[in-house]
PDB file of C-alpha atoms in Angstrom:
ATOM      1  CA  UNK Y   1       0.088 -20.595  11.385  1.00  0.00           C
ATOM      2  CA  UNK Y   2       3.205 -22.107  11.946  1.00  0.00           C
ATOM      3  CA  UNK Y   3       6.352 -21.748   9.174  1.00  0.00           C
ATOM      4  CA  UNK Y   4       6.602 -25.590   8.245  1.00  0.00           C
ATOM      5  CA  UNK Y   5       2.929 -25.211   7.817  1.00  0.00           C
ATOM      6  CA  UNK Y   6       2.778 -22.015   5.918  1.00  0.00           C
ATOM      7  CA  UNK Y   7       5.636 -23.520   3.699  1.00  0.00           C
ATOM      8  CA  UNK Y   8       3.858 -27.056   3.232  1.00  0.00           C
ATOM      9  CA  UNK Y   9       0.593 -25.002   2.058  1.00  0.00           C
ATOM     10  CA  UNK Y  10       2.785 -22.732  -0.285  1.00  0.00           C
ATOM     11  CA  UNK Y  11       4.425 -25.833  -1.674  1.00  0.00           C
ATOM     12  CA  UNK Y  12       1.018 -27.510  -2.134  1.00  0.00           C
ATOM     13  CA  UNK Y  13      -0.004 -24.839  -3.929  1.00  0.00           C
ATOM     14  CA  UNK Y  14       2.792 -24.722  -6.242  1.00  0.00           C
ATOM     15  CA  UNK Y  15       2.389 -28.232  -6.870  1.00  0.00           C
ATOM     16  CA  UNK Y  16      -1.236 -27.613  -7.727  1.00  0.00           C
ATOM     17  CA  UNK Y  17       0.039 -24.937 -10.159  1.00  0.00           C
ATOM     18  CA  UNK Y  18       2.449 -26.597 -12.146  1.00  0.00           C
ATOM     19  CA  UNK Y  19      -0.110 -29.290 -13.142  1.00  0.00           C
ATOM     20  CA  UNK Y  20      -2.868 -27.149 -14.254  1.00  0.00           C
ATOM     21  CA  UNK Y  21      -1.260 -27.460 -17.965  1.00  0.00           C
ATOM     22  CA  UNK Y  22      -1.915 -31.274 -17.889  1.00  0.00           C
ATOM     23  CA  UNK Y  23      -5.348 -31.028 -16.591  1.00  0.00           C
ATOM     24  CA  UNK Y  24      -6.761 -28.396 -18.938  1.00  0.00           C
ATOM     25  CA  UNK Y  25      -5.124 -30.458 -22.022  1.00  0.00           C
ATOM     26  CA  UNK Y  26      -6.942 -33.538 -20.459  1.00  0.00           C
ATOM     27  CA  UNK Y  27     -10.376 -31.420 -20.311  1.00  0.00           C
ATOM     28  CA  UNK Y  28     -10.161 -30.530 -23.879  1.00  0.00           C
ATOM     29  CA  UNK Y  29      -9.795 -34.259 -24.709  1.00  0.00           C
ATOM     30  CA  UNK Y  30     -12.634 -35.259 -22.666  1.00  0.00           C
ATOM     31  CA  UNK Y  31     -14.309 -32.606 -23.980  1.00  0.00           C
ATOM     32  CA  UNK Y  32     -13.740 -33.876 -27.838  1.00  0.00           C
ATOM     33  CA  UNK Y  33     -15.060 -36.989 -26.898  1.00  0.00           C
ATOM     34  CA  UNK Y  34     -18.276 -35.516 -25.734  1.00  0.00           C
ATOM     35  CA  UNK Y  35     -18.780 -33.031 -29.063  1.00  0.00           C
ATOM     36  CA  UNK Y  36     -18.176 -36.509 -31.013  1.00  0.00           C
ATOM     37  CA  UNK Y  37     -20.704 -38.408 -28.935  1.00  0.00           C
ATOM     38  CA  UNK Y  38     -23.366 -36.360 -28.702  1.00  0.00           C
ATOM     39  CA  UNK Y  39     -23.012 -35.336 -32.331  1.00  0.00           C
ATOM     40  CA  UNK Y  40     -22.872 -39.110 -33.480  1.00  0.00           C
ATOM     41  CA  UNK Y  41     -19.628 -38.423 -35.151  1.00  0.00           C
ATOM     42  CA  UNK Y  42     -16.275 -40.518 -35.303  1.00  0.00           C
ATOM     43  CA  UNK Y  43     -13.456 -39.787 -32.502  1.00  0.00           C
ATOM     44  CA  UNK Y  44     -10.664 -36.982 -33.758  1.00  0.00           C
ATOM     45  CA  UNK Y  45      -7.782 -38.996 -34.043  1.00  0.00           C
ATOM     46  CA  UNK Y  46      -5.866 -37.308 -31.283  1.00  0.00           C
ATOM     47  CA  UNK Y  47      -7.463 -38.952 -28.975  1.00  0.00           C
ATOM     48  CA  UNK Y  48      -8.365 -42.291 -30.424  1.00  0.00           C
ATOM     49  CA  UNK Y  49      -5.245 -43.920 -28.158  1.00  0.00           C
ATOM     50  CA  UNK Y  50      -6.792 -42.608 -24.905  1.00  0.00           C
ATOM     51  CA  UNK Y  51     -10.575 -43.004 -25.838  1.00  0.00           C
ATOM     52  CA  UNK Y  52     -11.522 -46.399 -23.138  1.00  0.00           C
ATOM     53  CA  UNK Y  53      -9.167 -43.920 -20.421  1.00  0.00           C
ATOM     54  CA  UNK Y  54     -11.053 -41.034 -20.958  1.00  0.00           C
ATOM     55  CA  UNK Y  55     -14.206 -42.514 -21.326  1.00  0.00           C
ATOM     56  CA  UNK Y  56     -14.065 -43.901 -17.855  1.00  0.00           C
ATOM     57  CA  UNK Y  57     -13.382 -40.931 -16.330  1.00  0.00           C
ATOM     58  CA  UNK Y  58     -15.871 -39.439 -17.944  1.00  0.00           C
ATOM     59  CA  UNK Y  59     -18.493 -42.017 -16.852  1.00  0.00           C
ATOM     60  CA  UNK Y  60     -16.992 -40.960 -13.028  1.00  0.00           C
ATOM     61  CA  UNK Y  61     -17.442 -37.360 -13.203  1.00  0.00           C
ATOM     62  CA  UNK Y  62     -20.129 -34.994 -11.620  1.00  0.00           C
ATOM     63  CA  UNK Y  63     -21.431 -31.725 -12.687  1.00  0.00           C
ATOM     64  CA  UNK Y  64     -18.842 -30.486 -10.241  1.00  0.00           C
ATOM     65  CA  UNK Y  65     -15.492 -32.638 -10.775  1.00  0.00           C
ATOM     66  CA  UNK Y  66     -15.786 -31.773 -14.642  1.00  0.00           C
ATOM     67  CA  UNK Y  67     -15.199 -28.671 -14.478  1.00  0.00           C
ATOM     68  CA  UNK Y  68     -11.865 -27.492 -15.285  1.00  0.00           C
ATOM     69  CA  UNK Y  69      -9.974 -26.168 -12.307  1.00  0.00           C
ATOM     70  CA  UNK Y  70      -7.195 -23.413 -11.722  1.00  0.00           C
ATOM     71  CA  UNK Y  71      -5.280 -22.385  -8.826  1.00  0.00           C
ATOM     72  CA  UNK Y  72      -7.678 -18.932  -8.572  1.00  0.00           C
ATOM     73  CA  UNK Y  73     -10.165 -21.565  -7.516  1.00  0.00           C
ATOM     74  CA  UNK Y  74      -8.396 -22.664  -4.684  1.00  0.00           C
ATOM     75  CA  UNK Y  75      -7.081 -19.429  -3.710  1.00  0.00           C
ATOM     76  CA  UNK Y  76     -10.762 -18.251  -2.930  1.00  0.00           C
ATOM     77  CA  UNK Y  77     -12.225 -21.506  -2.235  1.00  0.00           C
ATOM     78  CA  UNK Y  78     -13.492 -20.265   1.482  1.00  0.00           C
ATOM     79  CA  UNK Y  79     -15.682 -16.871  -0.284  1.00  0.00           C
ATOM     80  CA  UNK Y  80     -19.118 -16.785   0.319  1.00  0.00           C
ATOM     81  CA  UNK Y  81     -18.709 -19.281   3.314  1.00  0.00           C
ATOM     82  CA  UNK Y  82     -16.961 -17.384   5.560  1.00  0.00           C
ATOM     83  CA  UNK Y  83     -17.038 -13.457   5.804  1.00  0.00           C
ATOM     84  CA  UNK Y  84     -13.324 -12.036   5.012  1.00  0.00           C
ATOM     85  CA  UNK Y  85     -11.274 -10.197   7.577  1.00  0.00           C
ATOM     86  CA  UNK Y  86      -9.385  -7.229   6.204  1.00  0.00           C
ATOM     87  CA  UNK Y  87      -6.138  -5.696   7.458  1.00  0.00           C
ATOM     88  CA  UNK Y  88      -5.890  -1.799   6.574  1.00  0.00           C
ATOM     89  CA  UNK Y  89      -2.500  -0.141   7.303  1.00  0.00           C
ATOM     90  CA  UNK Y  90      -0.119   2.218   5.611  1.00  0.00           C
ATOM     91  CA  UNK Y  91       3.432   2.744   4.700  1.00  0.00           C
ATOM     92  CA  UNK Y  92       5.951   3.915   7.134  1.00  0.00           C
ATOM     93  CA  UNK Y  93       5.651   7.217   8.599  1.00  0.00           C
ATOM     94  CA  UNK Y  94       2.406   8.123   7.129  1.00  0.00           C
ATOM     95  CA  UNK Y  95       0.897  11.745   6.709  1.00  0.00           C
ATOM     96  CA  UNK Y  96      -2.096  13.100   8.521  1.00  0.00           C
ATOM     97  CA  UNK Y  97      -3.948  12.690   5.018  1.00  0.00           C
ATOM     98  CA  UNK Y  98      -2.766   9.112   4.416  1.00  0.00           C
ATOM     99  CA  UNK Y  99      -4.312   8.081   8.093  1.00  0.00           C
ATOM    100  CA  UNK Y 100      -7.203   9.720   7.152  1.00  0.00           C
ATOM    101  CA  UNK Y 101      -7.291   7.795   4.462  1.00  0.00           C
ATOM    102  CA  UNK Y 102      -6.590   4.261   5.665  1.00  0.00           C
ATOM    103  CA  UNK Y 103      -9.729   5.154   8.437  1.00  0.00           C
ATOM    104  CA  UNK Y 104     -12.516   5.580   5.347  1.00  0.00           C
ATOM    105  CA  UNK Y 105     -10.977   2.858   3.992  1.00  0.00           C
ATOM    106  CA  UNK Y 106     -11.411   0.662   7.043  1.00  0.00           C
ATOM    107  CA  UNK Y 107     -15.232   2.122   7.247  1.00  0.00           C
ATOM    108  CA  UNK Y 108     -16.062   0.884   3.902  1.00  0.00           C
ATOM    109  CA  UNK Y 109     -14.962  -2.707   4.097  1.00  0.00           C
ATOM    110  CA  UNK Y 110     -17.260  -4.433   6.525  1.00  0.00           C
ATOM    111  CA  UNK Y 111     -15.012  -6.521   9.328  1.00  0.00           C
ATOM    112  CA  UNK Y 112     -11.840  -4.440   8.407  1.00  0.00           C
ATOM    113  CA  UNK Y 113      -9.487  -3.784  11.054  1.00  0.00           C
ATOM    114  CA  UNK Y 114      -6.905  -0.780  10.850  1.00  0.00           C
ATOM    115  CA  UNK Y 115      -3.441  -0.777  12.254  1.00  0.00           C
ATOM    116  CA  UNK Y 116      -0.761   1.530  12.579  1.00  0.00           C
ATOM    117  CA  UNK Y 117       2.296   0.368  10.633  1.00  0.00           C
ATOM    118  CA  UNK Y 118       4.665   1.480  13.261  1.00  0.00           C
ATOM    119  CA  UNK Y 119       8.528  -0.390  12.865  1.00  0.00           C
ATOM    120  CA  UNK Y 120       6.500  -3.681  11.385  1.00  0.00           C
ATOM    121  CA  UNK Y 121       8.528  -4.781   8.915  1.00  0.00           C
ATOM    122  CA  UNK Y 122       6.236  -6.576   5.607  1.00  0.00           C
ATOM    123  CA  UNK Y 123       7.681  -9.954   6.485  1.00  0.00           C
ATOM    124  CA  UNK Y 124       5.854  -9.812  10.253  1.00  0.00           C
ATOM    125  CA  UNK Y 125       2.892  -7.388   9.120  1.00  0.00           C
ATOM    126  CA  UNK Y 126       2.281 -10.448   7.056  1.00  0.00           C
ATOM    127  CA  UNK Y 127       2.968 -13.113  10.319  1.00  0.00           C
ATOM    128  CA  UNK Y 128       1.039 -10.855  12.402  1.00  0.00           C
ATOM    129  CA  UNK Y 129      -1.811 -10.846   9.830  1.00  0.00           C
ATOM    130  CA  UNK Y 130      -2.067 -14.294   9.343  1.00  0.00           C
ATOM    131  CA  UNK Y 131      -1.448 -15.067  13.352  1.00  0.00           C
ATOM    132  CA  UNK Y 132      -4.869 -12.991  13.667  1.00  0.00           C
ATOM    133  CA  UNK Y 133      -6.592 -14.818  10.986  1.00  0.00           C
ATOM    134  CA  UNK Y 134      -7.271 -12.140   8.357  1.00  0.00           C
ATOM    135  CA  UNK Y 135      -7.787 -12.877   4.707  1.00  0.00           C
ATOM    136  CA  UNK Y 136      -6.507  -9.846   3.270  1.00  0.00           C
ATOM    137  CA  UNK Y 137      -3.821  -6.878   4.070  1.00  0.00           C
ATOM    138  CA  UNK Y 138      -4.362  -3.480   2.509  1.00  0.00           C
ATOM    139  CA  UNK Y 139      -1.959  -1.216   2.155  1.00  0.00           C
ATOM    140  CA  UNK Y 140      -2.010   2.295   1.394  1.00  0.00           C
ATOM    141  CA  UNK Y 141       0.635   4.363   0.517  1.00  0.00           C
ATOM    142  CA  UNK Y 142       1.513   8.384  -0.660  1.00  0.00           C
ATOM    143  CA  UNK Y 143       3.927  10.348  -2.232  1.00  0.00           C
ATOM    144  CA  UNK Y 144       3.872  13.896  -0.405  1.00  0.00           C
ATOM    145  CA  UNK Y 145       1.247  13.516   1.190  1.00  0.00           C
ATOM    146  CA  UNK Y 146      -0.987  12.326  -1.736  1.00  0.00           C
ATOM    147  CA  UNK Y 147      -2.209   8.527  -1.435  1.00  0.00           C
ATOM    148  CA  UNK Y 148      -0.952   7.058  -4.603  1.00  0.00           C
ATOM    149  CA  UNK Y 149      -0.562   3.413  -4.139  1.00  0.00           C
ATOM    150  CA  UNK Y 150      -3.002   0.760  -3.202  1.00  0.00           C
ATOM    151  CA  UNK Y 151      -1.504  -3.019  -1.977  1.00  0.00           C
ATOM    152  CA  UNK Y 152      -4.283  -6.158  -2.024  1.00  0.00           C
ATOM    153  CA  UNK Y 153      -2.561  -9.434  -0.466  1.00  0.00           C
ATOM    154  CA  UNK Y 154      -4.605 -12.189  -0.323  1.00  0.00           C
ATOM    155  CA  UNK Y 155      -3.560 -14.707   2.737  1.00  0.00           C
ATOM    156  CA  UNK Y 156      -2.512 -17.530   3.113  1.00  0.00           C
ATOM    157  CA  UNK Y 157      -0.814 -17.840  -0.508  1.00  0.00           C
ATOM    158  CA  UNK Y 158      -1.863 -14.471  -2.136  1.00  0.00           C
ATOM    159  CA  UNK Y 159      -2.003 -13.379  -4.671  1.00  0.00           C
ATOM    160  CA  UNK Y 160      -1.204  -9.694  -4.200  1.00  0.00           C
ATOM    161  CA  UNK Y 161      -2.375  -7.126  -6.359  1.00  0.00           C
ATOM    162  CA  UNK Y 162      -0.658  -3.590  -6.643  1.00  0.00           C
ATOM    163  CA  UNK Y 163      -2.462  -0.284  -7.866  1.00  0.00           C
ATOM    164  CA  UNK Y 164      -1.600   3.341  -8.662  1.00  0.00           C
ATOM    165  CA  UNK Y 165      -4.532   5.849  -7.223  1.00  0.00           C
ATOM    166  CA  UNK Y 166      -5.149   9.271  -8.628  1.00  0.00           C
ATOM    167  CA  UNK Y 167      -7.821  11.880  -8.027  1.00  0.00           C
ATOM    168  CA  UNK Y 168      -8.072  10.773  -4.135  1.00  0.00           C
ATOM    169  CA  UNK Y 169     -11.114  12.930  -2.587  1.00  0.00           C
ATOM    170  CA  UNK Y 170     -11.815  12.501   0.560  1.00  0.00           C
ATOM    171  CA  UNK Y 171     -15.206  11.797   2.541  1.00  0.00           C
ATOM    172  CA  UNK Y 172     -14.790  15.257   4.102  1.00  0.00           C
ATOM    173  CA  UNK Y 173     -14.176  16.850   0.601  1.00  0.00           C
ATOM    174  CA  UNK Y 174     -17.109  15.721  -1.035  1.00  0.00           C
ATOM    175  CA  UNK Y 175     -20.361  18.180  -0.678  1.00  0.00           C
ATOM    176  CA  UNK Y 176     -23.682  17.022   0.467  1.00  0.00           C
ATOM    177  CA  UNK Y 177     -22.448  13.515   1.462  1.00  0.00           C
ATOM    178  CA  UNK Y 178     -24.515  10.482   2.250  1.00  0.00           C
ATOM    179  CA  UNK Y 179     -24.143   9.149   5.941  1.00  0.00           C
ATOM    180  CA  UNK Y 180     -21.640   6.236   6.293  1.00  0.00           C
ATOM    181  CA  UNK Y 181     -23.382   2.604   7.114  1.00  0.00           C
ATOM    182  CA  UNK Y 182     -22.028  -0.078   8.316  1.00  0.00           C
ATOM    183  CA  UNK Y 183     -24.498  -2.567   6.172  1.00  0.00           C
ATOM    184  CA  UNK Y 184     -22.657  -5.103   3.824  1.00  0.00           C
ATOM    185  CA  UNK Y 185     -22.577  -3.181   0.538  1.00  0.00           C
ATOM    186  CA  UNK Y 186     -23.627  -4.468  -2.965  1.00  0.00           C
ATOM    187  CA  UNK Y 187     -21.241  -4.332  -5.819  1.00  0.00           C
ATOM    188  CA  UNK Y 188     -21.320  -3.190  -8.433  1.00  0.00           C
ATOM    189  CA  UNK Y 189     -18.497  -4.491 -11.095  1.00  0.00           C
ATOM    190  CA  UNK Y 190     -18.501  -3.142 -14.644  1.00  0.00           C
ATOM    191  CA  UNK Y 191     -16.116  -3.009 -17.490  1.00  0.00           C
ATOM    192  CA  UNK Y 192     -14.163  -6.476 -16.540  1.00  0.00           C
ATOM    193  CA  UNK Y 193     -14.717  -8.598 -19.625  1.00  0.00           C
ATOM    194  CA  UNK Y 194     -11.420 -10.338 -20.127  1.00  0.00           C
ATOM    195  CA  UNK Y 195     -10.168 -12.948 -18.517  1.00  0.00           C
ATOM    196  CA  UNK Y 196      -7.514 -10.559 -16.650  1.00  0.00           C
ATOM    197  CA  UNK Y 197     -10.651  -8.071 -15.558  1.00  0.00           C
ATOM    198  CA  UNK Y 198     -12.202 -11.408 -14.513  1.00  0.00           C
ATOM    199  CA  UNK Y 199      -9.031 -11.741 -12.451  1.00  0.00           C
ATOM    200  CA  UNK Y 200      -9.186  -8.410 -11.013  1.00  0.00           C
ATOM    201  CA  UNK Y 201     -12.625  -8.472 -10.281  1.00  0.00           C
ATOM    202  CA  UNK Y 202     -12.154 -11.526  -7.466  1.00  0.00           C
ATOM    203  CA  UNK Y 203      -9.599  -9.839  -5.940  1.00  0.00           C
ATOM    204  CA  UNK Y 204     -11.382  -6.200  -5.020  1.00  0.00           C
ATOM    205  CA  UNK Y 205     -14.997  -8.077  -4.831  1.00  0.00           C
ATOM    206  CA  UNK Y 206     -13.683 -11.216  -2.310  1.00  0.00           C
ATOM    207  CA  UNK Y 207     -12.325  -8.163   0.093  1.00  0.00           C
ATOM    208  CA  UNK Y 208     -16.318  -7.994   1.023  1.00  0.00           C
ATOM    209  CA  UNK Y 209     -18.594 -10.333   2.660  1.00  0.00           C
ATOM    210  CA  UNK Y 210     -22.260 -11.087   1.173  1.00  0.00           C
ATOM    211  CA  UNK Y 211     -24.794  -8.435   1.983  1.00  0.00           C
ATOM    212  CA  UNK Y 212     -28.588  -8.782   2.656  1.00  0.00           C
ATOM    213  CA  UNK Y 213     -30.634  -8.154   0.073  1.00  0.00           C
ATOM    214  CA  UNK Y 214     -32.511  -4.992   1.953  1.00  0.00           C
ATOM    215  CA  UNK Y 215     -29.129  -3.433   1.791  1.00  0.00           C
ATOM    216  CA  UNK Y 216     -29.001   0.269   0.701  1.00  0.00           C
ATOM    217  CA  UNK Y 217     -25.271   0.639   0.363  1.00  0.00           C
ATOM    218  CA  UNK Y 218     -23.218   0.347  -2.783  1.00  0.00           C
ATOM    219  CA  UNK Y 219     -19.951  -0.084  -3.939  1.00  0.00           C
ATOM    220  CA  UNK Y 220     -18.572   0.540  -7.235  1.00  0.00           C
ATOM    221  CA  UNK Y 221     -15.512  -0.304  -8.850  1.00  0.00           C
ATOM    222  CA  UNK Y 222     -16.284   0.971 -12.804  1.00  0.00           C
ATOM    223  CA  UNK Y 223     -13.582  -0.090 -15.422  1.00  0.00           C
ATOM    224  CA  UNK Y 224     -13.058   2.346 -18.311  1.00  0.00           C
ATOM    225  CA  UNK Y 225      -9.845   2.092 -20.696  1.00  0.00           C
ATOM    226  CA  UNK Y 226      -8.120   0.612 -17.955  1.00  0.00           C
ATOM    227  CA  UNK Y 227      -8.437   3.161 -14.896  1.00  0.00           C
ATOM    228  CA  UNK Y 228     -11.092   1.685 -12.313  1.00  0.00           C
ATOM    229  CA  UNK Y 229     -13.247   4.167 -10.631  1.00  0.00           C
ATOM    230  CA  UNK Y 230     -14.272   3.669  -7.214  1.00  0.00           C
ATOM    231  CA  UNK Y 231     -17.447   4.965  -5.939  1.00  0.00           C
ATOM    232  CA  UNK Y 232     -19.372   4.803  -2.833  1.00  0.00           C
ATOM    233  CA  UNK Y 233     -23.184   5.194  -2.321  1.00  0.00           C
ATOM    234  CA  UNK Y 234     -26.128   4.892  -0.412  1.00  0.00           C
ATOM    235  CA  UNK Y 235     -29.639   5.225  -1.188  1.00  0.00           C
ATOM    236  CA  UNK Y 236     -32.867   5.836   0.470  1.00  0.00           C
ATOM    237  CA  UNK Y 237     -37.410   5.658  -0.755  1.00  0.00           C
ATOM    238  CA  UNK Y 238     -39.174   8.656   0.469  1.00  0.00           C
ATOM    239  CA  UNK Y 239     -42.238   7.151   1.802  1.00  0.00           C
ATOM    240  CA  UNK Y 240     -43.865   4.718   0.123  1.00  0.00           C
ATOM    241  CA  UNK Y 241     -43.339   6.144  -3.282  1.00  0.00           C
ATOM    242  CA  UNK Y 242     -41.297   4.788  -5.636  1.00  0.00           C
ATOM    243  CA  UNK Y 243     -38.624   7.413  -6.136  1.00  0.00           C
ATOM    244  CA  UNK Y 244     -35.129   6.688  -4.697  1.00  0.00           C
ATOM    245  CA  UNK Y 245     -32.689   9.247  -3.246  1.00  0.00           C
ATOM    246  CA  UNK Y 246     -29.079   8.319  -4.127  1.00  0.00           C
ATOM    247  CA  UNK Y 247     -26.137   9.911  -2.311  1.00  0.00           C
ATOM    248  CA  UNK Y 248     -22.537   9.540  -2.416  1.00  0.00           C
ATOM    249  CA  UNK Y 249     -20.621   8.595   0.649  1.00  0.00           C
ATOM    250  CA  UNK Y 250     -17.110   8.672  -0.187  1.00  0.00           C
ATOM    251  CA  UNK Y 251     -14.241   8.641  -0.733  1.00  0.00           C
ATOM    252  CA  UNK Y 252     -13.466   8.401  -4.679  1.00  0.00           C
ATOM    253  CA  UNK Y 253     -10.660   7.938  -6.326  1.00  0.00           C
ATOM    254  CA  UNK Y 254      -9.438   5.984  -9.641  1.00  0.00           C
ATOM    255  CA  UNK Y 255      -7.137   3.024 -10.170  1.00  0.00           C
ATOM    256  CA  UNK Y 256      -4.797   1.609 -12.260  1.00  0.00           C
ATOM    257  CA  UNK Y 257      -3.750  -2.186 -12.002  1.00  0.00           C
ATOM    258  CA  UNK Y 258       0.423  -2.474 -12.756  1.00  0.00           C
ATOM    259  CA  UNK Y 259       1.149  -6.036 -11.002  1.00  0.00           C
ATOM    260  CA  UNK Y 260      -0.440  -9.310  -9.503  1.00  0.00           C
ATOM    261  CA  UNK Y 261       1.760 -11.517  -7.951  1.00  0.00           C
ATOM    262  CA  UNK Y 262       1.453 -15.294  -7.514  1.00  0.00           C
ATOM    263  CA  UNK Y 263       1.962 -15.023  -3.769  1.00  0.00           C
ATOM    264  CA  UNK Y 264       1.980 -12.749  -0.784  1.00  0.00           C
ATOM    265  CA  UNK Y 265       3.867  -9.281  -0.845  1.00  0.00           C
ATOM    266  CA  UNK Y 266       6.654 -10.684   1.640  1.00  0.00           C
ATOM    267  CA  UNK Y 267       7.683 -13.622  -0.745  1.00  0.00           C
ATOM    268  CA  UNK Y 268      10.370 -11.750  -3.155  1.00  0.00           C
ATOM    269  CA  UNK Y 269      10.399 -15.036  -5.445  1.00  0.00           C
ATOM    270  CA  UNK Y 270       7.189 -15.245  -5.934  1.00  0.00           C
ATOM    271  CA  UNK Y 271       6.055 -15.047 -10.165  1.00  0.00           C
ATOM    272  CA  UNK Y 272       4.541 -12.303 -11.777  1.00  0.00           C
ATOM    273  CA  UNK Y 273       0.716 -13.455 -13.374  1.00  0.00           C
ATOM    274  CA  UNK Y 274       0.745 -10.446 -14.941  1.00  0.00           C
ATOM    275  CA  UNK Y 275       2.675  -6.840 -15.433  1.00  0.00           C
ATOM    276  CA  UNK Y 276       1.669  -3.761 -16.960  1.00  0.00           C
ATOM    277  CA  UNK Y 277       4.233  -3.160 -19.479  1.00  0.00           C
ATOM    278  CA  UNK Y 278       2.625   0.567 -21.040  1.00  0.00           C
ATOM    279  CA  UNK Y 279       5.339   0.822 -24.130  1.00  0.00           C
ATOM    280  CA  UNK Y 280       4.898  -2.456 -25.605  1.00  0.00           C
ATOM    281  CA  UNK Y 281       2.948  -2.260 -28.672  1.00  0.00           C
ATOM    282  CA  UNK Y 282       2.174   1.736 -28.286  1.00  0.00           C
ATOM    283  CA  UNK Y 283       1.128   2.248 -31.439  1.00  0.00           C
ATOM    284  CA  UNK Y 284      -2.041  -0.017 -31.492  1.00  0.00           C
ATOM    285  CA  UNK Y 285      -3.925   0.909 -28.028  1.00  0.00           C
ATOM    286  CA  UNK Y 286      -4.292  -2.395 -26.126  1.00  0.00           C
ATOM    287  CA  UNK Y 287      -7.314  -2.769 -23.491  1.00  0.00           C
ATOM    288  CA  UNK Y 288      -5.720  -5.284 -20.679  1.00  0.00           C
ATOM    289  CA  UNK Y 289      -8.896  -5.429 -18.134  1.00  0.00           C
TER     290      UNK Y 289
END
């Protein structure tokens, strides 16, 4: 992608942004209109100048074009149609842990390619990444040894999501493991009932294409008071009876979201959608996801 292109697209996309504000105030007016019509009721007065405006483009709309849009909707307007493409890397000068680390994580996203960092700089891991048509760039990072940081950029425009990741265990570290597959897992998302755990939800689940239905691999990402837990299983029927044999595969670990930017991880201007700010309000416990 060339840079007047990737900077016409970004601007596009701002553009699209800024206006969401009108359209959502024009959906609730069209959508007043309809309450009063169907309930045989007079028009609210708010909308009494704009009722023969509205009306038409009410008369004009599909089950599709009246829904409200936002720019999250254009963001992943290509899921489900086209499988995603992951990019799995790490910080500079990883440890032997962290590689091992970014190599499980490339087995358990289907189509994920891992690369080693080397000198790359985020401004052309990014280039590269979109050169090479991927959809997403992982990165994993560590403090001494210890992978404690998890980076989801979503490409062309983001947005990029930043974790914290505790209790790491490795495939190798987990007894009696399940063998790895390569089938597209089924996920399994729990515990994201706001509109922000909505949010977060797209991001991890869009990182993995559709699987078949006779799929016996799942993931799970398993929100409780804020900390997701990641899990990894597969499953197999003895015979033809009807019990199932489940197995984790690995790794696990648990995350916490802290950021989501409204762009890619190179673009230093881009604005915050939302920030974990832990010592506002600490004396009445908040849930955010």
């Amino acid at each position: 992608m060339s840079v007047r292109r990737q900077v016409r697209l970004r601007k596009e996309y701002l553009y699209r942004k800024g206006l969401e504000g009108n359209e959502r105030a024009q959906y609730e007016k069209k959508a007043l209109i309809r309450r009063a019509l169907a309930d045989g009721k007079a028009l609210p007065t708010e909308v009494r100048g704009e009722e023969e405006a509205l009306r038409h483009e009410i008369e004009l709309e599909d089950d599709e074009t009246a829904k409200v849009r936002s720019h999250a909707d254009d963001e992943y307007a290509q899921a489900g149609h086209r499988d995603p493409r992951v990019c799995v890397t790490t910080s500079r000068e990883p440890s032997s842990r962290l590689k091992q680390f970014a190599k499980e994580l490339k087995l358990i996203v289907p189509n994920a390619q891992r690369i080693n960092r080397g000198n790359y700089k985020v401004s052309g891991l990014i280039d590269a990444a979109r050169q090479n048509d991927f959809t997403d760039v992982v990165v994993v990072q560590e403090t001494r040894g210890e992978p404690d940081g998890l980076l989801v950029c979503h490409l062309p425009l983001g947005p990029t999501a930043y974790f914290t990741l505790s209790n790491c265990v490795l495939r190798h570290d987990i007894p009696n493991r399940g063998t790895m597959s390569e089938a597209y897992p089924h996920m399994i998302l729990h515990g994201f009932s706001t509109a922000l755990g909505a949010r977060t939800a797209d991001i991890l689940k869009y990182l993995f294409p559709v699987p078949k239905p006779e799929s016996k691999r799942a993931i799970t990402f398993a929100n409780d008071s804020d900390f997701i837990s990641f899990r990894h299983h597969v499953w197999e029927r003895k015979g033809g009876s009807k019990e199932v044999t489940l197995k984790e595969v690995g790794p696990r670990f648990e995350m916490q979201l802290y950021q989501i930017k409204l762009g890619t991880v190179d673009q230093l201007e881009a604005d915050n959608e939302w920030v974990l700010r832990p010592y506002m309000n600490s004396a009445k416990r908040r849930r955010y996801l």
